[in-house]
Coordinates of C-alpha atoms and ligand atoms in Angstrom, one line a residue:
X1064 CA 0.0 0.0 0.0
X1065 CA 1.2 3.5 -0.9
X1066 CA 2.3 5.9 1.8
X1067 CA -0.2 8.6 2.3
X1068 CA 0.7 10.6 5.4
X1069 CA 4.1 10.7 7.0
X1070 CA 4.9 12.5 10.2
X1071 CA 8.5 12.8 11.4
X1072 CA 9.9 14.0 14.6
X1073 CA 6.7 15.7 15.9
X1074 CA 7.0 17.3 19.3
X1075 CA 4.5 19.4 21.3
X1076 CA 5.1 20.9 24.7
X1077 CA 2.3 22.4 26.8
X1078 CA 3.3 24.4 29.9
X1079 CA 4.6 21.7 32.2
X1080 CA 3.7 18.7 29.9
X1081 CA 5.5 17.2 27.0
X1082 CA 2.5 16.0 25.2
X1083 CA 4.4 14.6 22.2
X1084 CA 8.1 13.7 22.0
X1085 CA 9.7 13.1 18.6
X1086 CA 6.8 11.1 17.2
X1087 CA 7.1 9.3 13.8
X1088 CA 3.9 8.0 12.3
X1089 CA 3.1 6.6 8.8
X1090 CA -0.4 6.1 7.4
X1091 CA -0.9 4.2 4.2
X1092 CA -3.8 4.6 1.8
X1093 CA -6.7 2.2 2.3
X1094 CA -5.8 1.2 5.8
X1095 CA -7.3 1.7 9.2
X1096 CA -4.5 2.6 11.6
X1097 CA -5.4 2.5 15.3
X1098 CA -3.8 5.1 17.5
X1099 CA -3.7 3.8 21.1
X1100 CA -2.5 4.8 24.5
X1101 CA -3.6 5.6 28.1
X1102 CA -5.6 8.7 28.9
X1103 CA -3.2 11.6 28.4
X1104 CA -0.7 9.7 26.3
X1105 CA -0.9 12.3 23.5
X1106 CA -3.4 10.8 21.0
X1107 CA -5.7 13.8 20.7
X1108 CA -2.7 16.1 20.6
X1109 CA -1.4 14.2 17.6
X1110 CA -4.8 14.3 16.0
X1111 CA -5.0 18.1 16.5
X1112 CA -1.6 18.6 14.9
X1113 CA -2.6 16.4 11.9
X1114 CA -5.7 18.4 11.2
X1115 CA -4.2 21.8 11.8
X1116 CA -6.0 22.7 15.1
X1117 CA -2.7 23.0 16.9
X1118 CA 0.8 23.7 15.5
X1119 CA 3.6 21.3 16.4
X1120 CA 6.7 22.7 18.1
X1121 CA 8.9 20.8 15.7
X1122 CA 8.7 18.0 13.1
X1123 CA 7.4 17.7 9.5
X1124 CA 4.2 16.4 7.9
X1125 CA 4.2 15.0 4.4
X1126 CA 1.1 14.1 2.4
X1127 CA 1.8 11.9 -0.6
X1128 CA 5.5 12.8 -0.3
X1129 CA 4.9 16.5 -0.4
X1130 CA 5.8 18.6 2.6
X1131 CA 2.7 20.2 4.0
X1132 CA 2.4 23.5 5.8
X1133 CA -0.8 23.2 7.9
X1134 CA -1.6 26.4 9.8
X1135 CA -5.2 25.8 10.5
X1136 CA -8.1 23.4 10.0
X1137 CA -9.1 25.0 6.7
X1138 CA -5.6 24.2 5.3
X1139 CA -5.9 20.6 6.4
X1140 CA -9.4 20.3 4.9
X1141 CA -8.2 21.8 1.6
X1142 CA -5.5 19.1 1.5
X1143 CA -8.1 16.4 2.1
X1144 CA -7.5 15.8 5.8
X1145 CA -10.7 15.7 7.9
X1146 CA -11.4 14.9 11.5
X1147 CA -14.1 13.9 13.9
X1148 CA -13.1 15.2 17.3
X1149 CA -13.4 13.4 20.6
X1150 CA -15.7 16.2 22.0
X1151 CA -18.8 17.1 19.9
X1152 CA -18.7 20.2 17.9
X1153 CA -22.3 20.5 16.7
X1154 CA -24.5 23.5 17.1
X1155 CA -27.4 22.3 19.3
X1156 CA -30.2 24.5 17.9
X1157 CA -29.3 24.1 14.2
X1158 CA -30.8 21.4 12.1
X1159 CA -28.9 18.3 11.1
X1160 CA -28.7 19.7 7.5
X1161 CA -27.4 23.0 8.8
X1162 CA -24.8 21.3 10.9
X1163 CA -23.6 19.1 8.1
X1164 CA -23.2 22.0 5.7
X1165 CA -21.9 24.5 8.2
X1166 CA -19.4 26.9 6.5
X1167 CA -20.2 25.5 3.0
X1168 CA -23.8 26.8 2.8
X1169 CA -24.9 27.3 -0.8
X1170 CA -26.3 30.8 -1.5
X1171 CA -25.0 34.3 -2.0
X1172 CA -24.0 36.7 0.8
X1173 CA -26.3 36.5 3.8
X1174 CA -28.9 34.5 1.9
X1175 CA -28.7 30.8 2.4
X1176 CA -30.5 28.7 -0.2
X1177 CA -32.3 26.4 2.2
X1178 CA -33.6 24.1 -0.5
X1179 CA -30.2 23.5 -2.0
X1180 CA -28.7 23.1 1.5
X1181 CA -31.1 20.3 2.3
X1182 CA -30.6 18.8 -1.1
X1183 CA -26.9 18.6 -0.7
X1184 CA -27.1 17.2 2.8
X1185 CA -29.6 14.7 1.5
X1186 CA -27.3 13.5 -1.3
X1187 CA -24.5 13.0 1.1
X1188 CA -26.7 10.9 3.5
X1189 CA -27.9 8.8 0.6
X1190 CA -24.4 8.2 -0.7
X1191 CA -23.4 7.0 2.8
X1192 CA -26.5 5.0 3.4
X1193 CA -27.3 6.9 6.6
X1194 CA -30.8 7.6 7.6
X1195 CA -31.4 10.9 9.5
X1196 CA -34.2 13.4 9.5
X1197 CA -32.4 16.5 8.1
X1198 CA -34.9 19.0 9.6
X1199 CA -34.5 17.9 13.2
X1200 CA -32.5 20.0 15.6
X1201 CA -29.4 18.4 16.7
X1202 CA -30.3 18.9 20.4
X1203 CA -33.1 16.4 20.0
X1204 CA -30.7 13.6 19.0
X1205 CA -29.2 11.0 21.2
X1206 CA -25.4 10.8 21.6
X1207 CA -25.0 8.1 18.9
X1208 CA -26.9 10.1 16.3
X1209 CA -25.0 13.3 17.1
X1210 CA -21.8 11.3 16.6
X1211 CA -23.1 10.2 13.2
X1212 CA -23.9 13.7 12.1
X1213 CA -20.3 14.7 13.0
X1214 CA -19.0 11.8 10.9
X1215 CA -21.2 12.7 8.0
X1216 CA -20.1 16.3 8.2
X1217 CA -16.4 15.2 8.0
X1218 CA -17.3 13.4 4.7
X1219 CA -18.9 16.3 2.9
X1220 CA -15.6 17.0 1.1
X1221 CA -13.8 14.1 -0.5
X1222 CA -11.2 13.3 2.1
X1223 CA -7.9 11.4 1.6
X1224 CA -7.2 11.1 5.3
X1225 CA -9.9 10.7 7.9
X1226 CA -9.2 11.0 11.6
X1227 CA -11.7 9.6 14.1
X1228 CA -10.9 10.4 17.7
X1229 CA -12.9 7.8 19.8
X1230 CA -15.8 7.7 17.4
X1231 CA -17.5 4.7 19.1
X1232 CA -17.4 5.9 22.7
X1233 CA -21.1 7.1 22.5
X1234 CA -22.3 4.6 19.9
X1235 CA -24.6 1.6 20.5
X1236 CA -23.5 -1.8 19.1
X1237 CA -25.7 -1.4 16.0
X1238 CA -24.4 2.1 15.3
X1239 CA -20.8 0.9 15.7
X1240 CA -21.5 -1.9 13.2
X1241 CA -22.9 0.7 10.8
X1242 CA -19.9 2.9 11.3
X1243 CA -17.5 0.0 10.6
X1244 CA -19.4 -0.8 7.4
X1245 CA -18.9 2.8 6.3
X1246 CA -15.2 2.6 7.2
X1247 CA -14.7 -0.5 5.1
X1248 CA -16.3 1.3 2.2
X1249 CA -13.9 4.3 2.6
X1250 CA -10.9 1.9 2.7
X1251 CA -11.9 0.5 -0.7
X1252 CA -11.8 4.1 -2.0
X1253 CA -8.2 4.4 -0.8
X1254 CA -8.9 6.7 2.1
X1255 CA -6.5 6.3 5.0
X1256 CA -8.2 6.2 8.4
X1257 CA -6.7 7.0 11.8
X1258 CA -8.8 5.4 14.5
X1259 CA -8.4 6.4 18.1
X1260 CA -10.1 4.1 20.6
X1261 CA -9.9 2.5 24.0
X1262 CA -12.0 -0.5 23.0
X1263 CA -9.5 -3.2 22.0
X1264 CA -12.0 -5.6 20.6
X1265 CA -13.1 -3.0 18.1
X1266 CA -9.5 -2.2 17.3
X1267 CA -8.8 -5.8 16.4
X1268 CA -12.0 -6.0 14.4
X1269 CA -11.4 -3.0 12.2
X1270 CA -7.7 -2.1 12.1
X1271 CA -4.9 -3.1 9.8
X1272 CA -2.1 -1.6 11.8
X1273 CA -1.5 0.2 15.1
X1274 CA 0.7 2.7 16.8
X1275 CA 0.9 2.9 20.6
X1276 CA 1.8 6.0 22.4
X1277 CA 2.9 6.4 26.0
X1278 CA 4.0 9.6 27.7
X1279 CA 4.1 11.3 24.3
X1280 CA 6.4 8.9 22.5
X1281 CA 5.9 5.9 20.3
X1282 CA 6.2 2.6 22.2
X1283 CA 5.6 0.4 19.2
X1284 CA 4.1 0.4 15.8
X1285 CA 3.3 -2.3 13.2
X1286 CA 0.7 -4.4 11.4
X1287 CA -2.1 -5.9 13.5
X1288 CA -0.8 -9.4 12.9
X1289 CA 2.2 -8.6 15.2
X1290 CA 0.0 -8.0 18.1
X1291 CA -2.1 -10.0 20.6
X1292 CA -4.5 -8.3 23.0
X1293 CA -2.1 -9.0 25.9
X1294 CA 0.8 -7.4 24.1
X1295 CA -1.4 -4.3 23.2
X1296 CA -2.4 -3.9 26.8
X1297 CA 1.1 -4.3 28.0
X1298 CA 2.4 -1.7 25.5
X1299 CA -0.4 0.7 26.3
X1300 CA -0.2 0.6 30.1
X1301 CA 3.4 -0.4 30.6
X1302 CA 2.4 -3.2 32.9
X1303 CA 0.1 -6.1 32.7
X1304 CA -3.5 -5.5 33.8
X1305 CA -5.2 -8.1 35.9
X1306 CA -8.6 -9.3 34.7
X1307 CA -11.3 -8.3 37.1
X1308 CA -12.4 -11.4 39.0
X1309 CA -15.8 -10.6 40.5
X1310 CA -16.4 -12.6 43.6
X1311 CA -20.2 -12.5 44.0
X1312 CA -21.2 -10.4 47.0
X1313 CA -21.8 -12.5 50.0
X1314 CA -23.3 -10.0 52.4
X1315 CA -26.2 -8.6 50.6
X1316 CA -28.1 -6.3 53.0
X1317 CA -31.4 -4.5 53.1
X1318 CA -33.2 -3.1 50.1
X1319 CA -32.0 0.5 49.9
X1320 CA -34.0 1.6 46.9
X1321 CA -37.1 0.3 45.3
X1322 CA -39.3 1.5 42.5
X1323 CA -42.9 0.5 42.0
X1324 CA -44.5 1.0 38.6
X1325 CA -42.3 4.0 38.0
X1326 CA -43.3 5.6 34.7
X1327 CA -42.5 8.6 32.6
X1328 CA -42.5 9.5 28.9
X1329 CA -39.4 7.5 28.4
X1330 CA -40.0 4.4 30.5
X1331 CA -43.1 2.5 31.8
X1332 CA -43.9 0.4 34.8
X1333 CA -40.4 0.0 36.1
X1334 CA -40.0 -2.2 39.2
X1335 CA -36.5 -2.6 40.5
X1336 CA -34.8 -3.2 43.8
X1337 CA -31.3 -2.5 44.9
X1338 CA -29.8 -3.9 48.0
X1339 CA -26.8 -2.7 50.0
X1340 CA -23.8 -4.7 49.2
X1341 CA -24.5 -5.5 45.6
X1342 CA -23.7 -4.1 42.2
X1343 CA -26.7 -4.2 39.9
X1344 CA -26.3 -3.8 36.1
X1345 CA -28.8 -2.2 33.9
X1346 CA -28.4 -3.5 30.3
X1347 CA -30.1 -1.9 27.3
X1348 CA -29.5 -0.3 23.9
X1349 CA -28.8 3.4 23.6
X1350 CA -32.3 4.9 23.7
X1351 CA -33.8 2.1 25.8
X1352 CA -34.4 4.6 28.6
X1353 CA -31.6 3.8 31.0
X1354 CA -30.2 7.3 31.3
X1355 CA -33.7 8.7 31.8
X1356 CA -34.4 6.2 34.5
X1357 CA -31.3 7.0 36.4
X1358 CA -31.9 10.7 36.0
X1359 CA -35.4 10.3 37.4
X1360 CA -34.0 8.4 40.4
X1361 CA -31.9 11.4 41.3
X1362 CA -34.6 14.0 40.8
X1363 CA -33.1 15.4 37.6
X1364 CA -36.4 14.4 35.9
X1365 CA -39.9 13.8 37.2
X1366 CA -41.8 10.5 37.0
X1367 CA -45.4 10.8 35.9
X1368 CA -46.6 8.0 38.1
X1369 CA -45.4 5.3 40.4
X1370 CA -43.3 5.3 43.5
X1371 CA -39.7 5.5 44.7
X1372 CA -39.1 3.9 48.1
X1373 CA -35.9 4.5 50.1
X1374 CA -35.4 1.9 52.8
X1375 CA -39.1 1.0 52.4
X1376 CA -40.4 4.6 52.8
X1377 CA -42.1 6.3 49.8
X1378 CA -40.0 9.3 49.0
X1379 CA -40.3 12.3 46.7
X1380 CA -36.9 13.1 45.2
X1381 CA -37.3 16.6 44.1
X1382 CA -33.8 17.6 42.8
X1383 CA -30.3 16.2 42.5
X1384 CA -29.4 18.2 45.7
X1385 CA -32.3 16.6 47.4
X1386 CA -31.1 13.2 46.2
X1387 CA -27.7 13.8 47.6
X1388 CA -29.3 14.6 51.0
X1389 CA -31.0 11.2 50.7
X1390 CA -27.7 9.6 50.0
X1391 CA -28.1 9.0 46.3
X1392 CA -25.6 10.2 43.8
X1393 CA -25.4 9.8 40.0
X1394 CA -22.1 9.9 38.1
X1395 CA -23.7 11.0 34.8
X1396 CA -23.0 10.0 31.2
X1397 CA -21.6 12.7 28.9
X1398 CA -19.7 13.7 32.0
X1399 CA -17.8 16.4 30.3
X1400 CA -21.0 18.4 29.7
X1401 CA -22.9 17.4 32.7
X1402 CA -20.4 16.9 35.5
X1403 CA -17.4 19.2 35.2
X1404 CA -16.8 22.8 36.4
X1405 CA -14.8 23.7 33.3
X1406 CA -13.2 26.9 34.7
X1407 CA -12.0 25.3 37.8
X1408 CA -9.0 23.1 38.7
X1409 CA -8.8 19.4 39.7
X1410 CA -8.9 20.1 43.4
X1411 CA -12.1 22.2 43.1
X1412 CA -13.8 19.7 40.9
X1413 CA -12.9 16.8 43.2
X1414 CA -14.2 18.4 46.3
X1415 CA -17.2 20.4 45.1
X1416 CA -19.5 17.5 45.9
X1417 CA -18.6 17.7 49.5
X1418 CA -17.9 21.3 50.4
X1419 CA -20.2 20.9 53.4
X1420 CA -18.0 18.2 54.9
X1421 CA -15.0 20.5 54.7
X1422 CA -16.6 23.5 56.3
X1423 CA -15.0 24.3 59.5
X1424 CA -16.8 25.9 62.5
X1425 CA -16.8 29.4 61.1
X1426 CA -17.6 28.3 57.6
X1427 CA -14.0 28.3 56.6
X1428 CA -13.1 25.4 54.3
X1429 CA -10.6 23.0 55.8
X1430 CA -8.1 23.3 53.0
X1431 CA -5.8 20.6 54.3
X1432 CA -8.5 17.9 54.6
X1433 CA -9.8 18.8 51.2
X1434 CA -6.4 18.4 49.6
X1435 CA -5.8 15.1 51.3
X1436 CA -9.1 13.6 50.1
X1437 CA -8.6 15.0 46.6
X1438 CA -5.0 13.7 46.5
X1439 CA -6.2 10.2 47.5
X1440 CA -8.9 10.2 44.7
X1441 CA -6.4 11.5 42.2
X1442 CA -3.9 8.7 43.0
X1443 CA -6.4 5.9 43.0
X1444 CA -7.6 6.9 39.6
X1445 CA -4.1 7.8 38.3
X1446 CA -5.2 11.2 37.0
X1447 CA -2.5 12.6 34.7
X1448 CA -0.8 14.9 35.2
X1449 CA -1.1 14.2 39.0
X1450 CA -1.5 17.8 40.1
X1451 CA -4.4 19.3 41.9
X1452 CA -3.8 22.8 40.4
X1453 CA -4.3 21.7 36.7
X1454 CA -7.3 23.5 35.2
X1455 CA -9.6 20.7 34.1
X1456 CA -10.0 22.3 30.7
X1457 CA -6.5 21.3 29.8
X1458 CA -6.9 17.6 30.9
X1459 CA -7.2 14.9 28.2
X1460 CA -10.7 13.5 27.6
X1461 CA -10.3 10.4 29.7
X1462 CA -8.7 12.3 32.6
X1463 CA -11.7 14.7 32.6
X1464 CA -13.9 11.6 33.0
X1465 CA -11.8 10.4 35.9
X1466 CA -12.2 13.7 37.7
X1467 CA -16.0 13.5 37.6
X1468 CA -15.9 9.9 38.8
X1469 CA -13.5 10.9 41.5
X1470 CA -15.5 13.7 43.0
X1471 CA -17.8 11.2 44.7
X1472 CA -14.9 9.2 46.1
X1473 CA -13.5 12.3 47.7
X1474 CA -16.8 13.1 49.2
X1475 CA -17.2 10.3 51.7
X1476 CA -15.2 7.7 53.7
X1477 CA -18.2 5.9 55.1
X1478 CA -20.3 4.7 52.2
X1479 CA -22.6 2.4 54.1
X1480 CA -26.2 2.9 53.1
X1481 CA -25.4 5.2 50.2
X1482 CA -26.7 4.5 46.7
X1483 CA -24.2 5.1 43.8
X1484 CA -25.4 5.2 40.2
X1485 CA -23.0 5.2 37.3
X1486 CA -24.1 5.9 33.8
X1487 CA -21.4 4.6 31.4
X1488 CA -18.6 5.1 34.0
X1489 CA -15.7 4.0 31.8
X1490 CA -16.6 5.6 28.5
X1491 CA -13.4 7.1 27.1
X1492 CA -11.3 5.7 29.9
X1493 CA -8.2 3.6 29.1
X1494 CA -7.8 -0.1 29.9
X1495 CA -5.7 0.4 32.9
X1496 CA -7.8 3.1 34.5
X1497 CA -10.9 1.1 33.7
X1498 CA -9.7 -1.8 35.7
X1499 CA -9.0 0.6 38.6
X1500 CA -12.5 2.0 38.4
X1501 CA -14.0 -1.5 38.4
X1502 CA -12.2 -2.3 41.6
X1503 CA -13.3 1.0 43.2
X1504 CA -17.0 0.3 42.2
X1505 CA -16.8 -3.3 43.6
X1506 CA -15.3 -1.9 46.8
X1507 CA -18.2 0.6 47.3
X1508 CA -20.5 -2.4 47.3
X1509 CA -18.3 -4.4 49.6
X1510 CA -18.3 -1.6 52.1
X1511 CA -22.1 -1.6 52.2
X1512 CA -23.2 0.8 49.5
X1513 CA -25.7 -0.1 46.8
X1514 CA -24.6 0.3 43.2
X1515 CA -26.6 0.7 40.0
X1516 CA -24.6 0.8 36.8
X1517 CA -25.3 1.0 33.1
X1518 CA -22.8 0.4 30.3
X1519 CA -23.0 -0.1 26.6
X1520 CA -20.1 -2.4 27.0
X1521 CA -21.7 -5.7 27.9
X1522 CA -18.5 -7.4 28.9
X1523 CA -18.0 -4.7 31.4
X1524 CA -21.5 -5.1 32.7
X1525 CA -21.1 -8.8 33.0
X1526 CA -17.7 -8.5 34.8
X1527 CA -18.8 -6.0 37.4
X1528 CA -22.4 -6.9 38.3
X1529 CA -23.9 -9.3 40.7
X1530 CA -27.3 -9.0 39.2
X1531 CA -28.8 -7.6 36.0
X1532 CA -31.9 -6.0 34.7
X1533 CA -32.5 -5.9 31.0
X1534 CA -34.3 -2.9 29.6
X1535 CA -35.8 -2.5 26.2
X1536 CA -37.9 0.4 24.9
X1537 CA -38.6 1.8 28.3
X1538 CA -39.5 -1.5 30.0
X1539 CA -37.7 -3.9 32.2
X1540 CA -38.0 -7.2 30.3
X1541 CA -35.8 -9.5 32.4
X1542 CA -34.0 -9.7 35.8
X1543 CA -31.7 -12.2 37.2
X1544 CA -28.4 -13.1 38.8
X1545 CA -25.4 -12.7 36.5
X1546 CA -24.8 -16.4 36.2
X1547 CA -28.3 -16.8 34.6
X1548 CA -27.2 -14.7 31.6
X1549 CA -24.6 -15.0 28.8
X1550 CA -23.3 -12.1 26.7
X1551 CA -25.4 -13.3 23.8
X1552 CA -28.6 -13.9 25.7
X1553 CA -28.5 -10.3 27.0
X1554 CA -27.8 -8.9 23.6
X1555 CA -30.7 -10.8 22.2
X1556 CA -33.0 -9.6 24.8
X1557 CA -31.8 -6.0 24.5
X1558 CA -32.5 -6.0 20.8
X1559 CA -35.7 -7.9 21.1
X1560 CA -34.6 -10.9 19.2
Ligands
ATP2042 N1 -4.5 22.8 26.0 C1 -3.7 22.1 26.8 N2 -3.0 22.8 27.8 C2 -2.2 22.1 28.6 N3 -2.0 20.7 28.6 C3 -2.7 20.1 27.7 C4 -3.5 20.7 26.7 N4 -4.1 19.7 25.9 C5 -3.6 18.6 26.3 N5 -2.7 18.7 27.4 C6 -1.9 17.7 28.0 O1 -1.2 16.9 27.1 C7 -1.2 15.6 27.4 C8 -1.8 14.7 26.2 O2 -3.2 15.0 26.1 P1 -4.1 14.3 25.0 O3 -5.4 15.0 25.0 O4 -3.3 14.3 23.7 O5 -4.2 12.8 25.5 P2 -5.1 11.6 24.9 O6 -4.1 10.5 24.6 O7 -5.9 12.1 23.8 O8 -5.9 11.1 26.1 P3 -7.5 10.5 26.2 O9 -7.4 9.1 26.0 O10 -7.8 10.8 27.7 O11 -8.3 11.3 25.3 C9 -2.0 15.4 28.7 O12 -1.1 15.4 29.8 C10 -2.8 16.7 28.7 O13 -3.1 17.1 30.1
MG2043 MG1 -8.0 12.2 23.6

C-alpha cells in the first residue's frame, strides 16, 4: 500500500507537559490505523496537529510525499484531511442539515439557499446510506446520532485522510457496526483512516495496523498481525492488567432503593430493587431509557406515576441536591458536559460534591483535609498529570472523566447505606484506569453501598455486576443473577430478538 501521510519528529510541549516527544507516524492509503495509549498519552494532541487545530513545536508532515504547511483546519481540509473530534462540535439548535453543511452553505451573501442546502445534505446521506431526519434540531438527537452527524459532516468533502478520535465511545453496538461498514467502504476508495479508541475488541476488528503512544512517545508500531490483546495492553499501560475477578457479593443487605411501577414519557412500569452490598447492572441499547431512569431516580427528571421507596419509605426526590441529601448520587454519562466545572481546577472539581463536609466551624473550608481527600482520589484513579492545580479544561478527555468519577470518592469515607449510580462510567477511559474503576466500584458495594450501573459495554456489565436488569424500549423485560445470563442472551433480549 502506498504511503499517504508521513509524520516525522513531531513534538509538542504544553506548559509543564511534554504531550508529544519526537513522534514518527506513517499512514498508508486504504488502511485503518489504530492510535492507542492511556488517557493523556498524547493521542488527541497528535490528532489536533494532523488536522491543523494545533501547531507542532517541531517536526514535519508530508502528504503523498509533499511537505505540508498546515496552519489551520481550513488548510488541512483543503488538503483532504478531515477529523471527527473526541468532543462534539455540533451547534445544538441548528438542524442536522445546517450542521452538516456549516461553513459551506450554498447561496449568496447572507442568503442561504435552504432548499439547496437540504438537497446537498440529503445527497450525502444517501451516498453514505445513513438515515437521519435532516430538519431535526441536533439537540433532539441521542449521543449516537449526534456522533453520526459529526461523521457525515467530515465526509462532505472528498477526504484522503480521515481521523476519528474515539468515534465509538457514544455509539450503540448497532451504530458501531454501521460505522464499521462505512469505514470498510472508505478503505476501498483508498482513504487512510486513523482510528483512536480504548475499545480493544473493536481495534482488532477494524484495524490493519496500530501505533501505541505512552507519555508522548511511540512505544511500538506495526501491522495488526504482530499484536495480541495481551501485548497491546502491556504496550499501552506499561504493565500487565489483571482481569477483574468478581467474587459475588456475600453479604447482601437490606433493600435501599425500590421503585414501584415507575413511569414517565421514556419508561413505563419499572419495578426494581437494589440492596446494599450489591452491584446491579442495567443493560439496554442506547435509547432504551436507561439514562432517563437514572436521572429520574436522582430527581433530575420527574416521573409521571409510580413510587420510589428508600429503605421502604415512599420518598419524593425533588432535585439532585435533594437526592444527595437522601444519600443517592449519580455519576452521569456525557460527564464532560454534565459533570465538570470547566473553569476550575482538579482540586475544586474533586471536592465540590462535599464542600459541606469540609466547612469548619466558622464556615472556613478546611483546605488541608480537602487536599488530602482529593489527592487520594487522584492517586487511586491515576489522574494525569497528577497535580491538583491543573485546570480541568487542559486535561485529556479520559482524565476529565476520571475527575467527575473521583468527585464522589473524595466526598465520603463511610459509604454504608449510600446509593451510587454510574451511567457509562468508563466511557473514554483507558484499559488500565478502567480496571482501577471496576475495583473501586466493587469496593463501594463491599463496604455496604448499593450500586446501580449502566454500560454499553456488555462485557464490562457482566464483569462487574452481581445481578442484572435488561431494559428494552422503556421497559424492564428481564431480571436475574449474572450467572443466569450470557453475553449473547443479554444482547438478544436488548435487541428484542
Ligand atoms: N491545551 C492544553 N494545555 C495544557 N496541557 C494540555 C492541553 N491539551 C492537552 N494537554 C496535556 O497533554 C497531554 C496529552 O493529552 P491528549 O489530550 O493528547 O491525551 P489523549 O491521549 O488524547 O488522552 P485521552 O485518551 O484521555 O483522550 C496530557 O497530559 C494533557 O493534560
Ligand atoms: Mg483524547
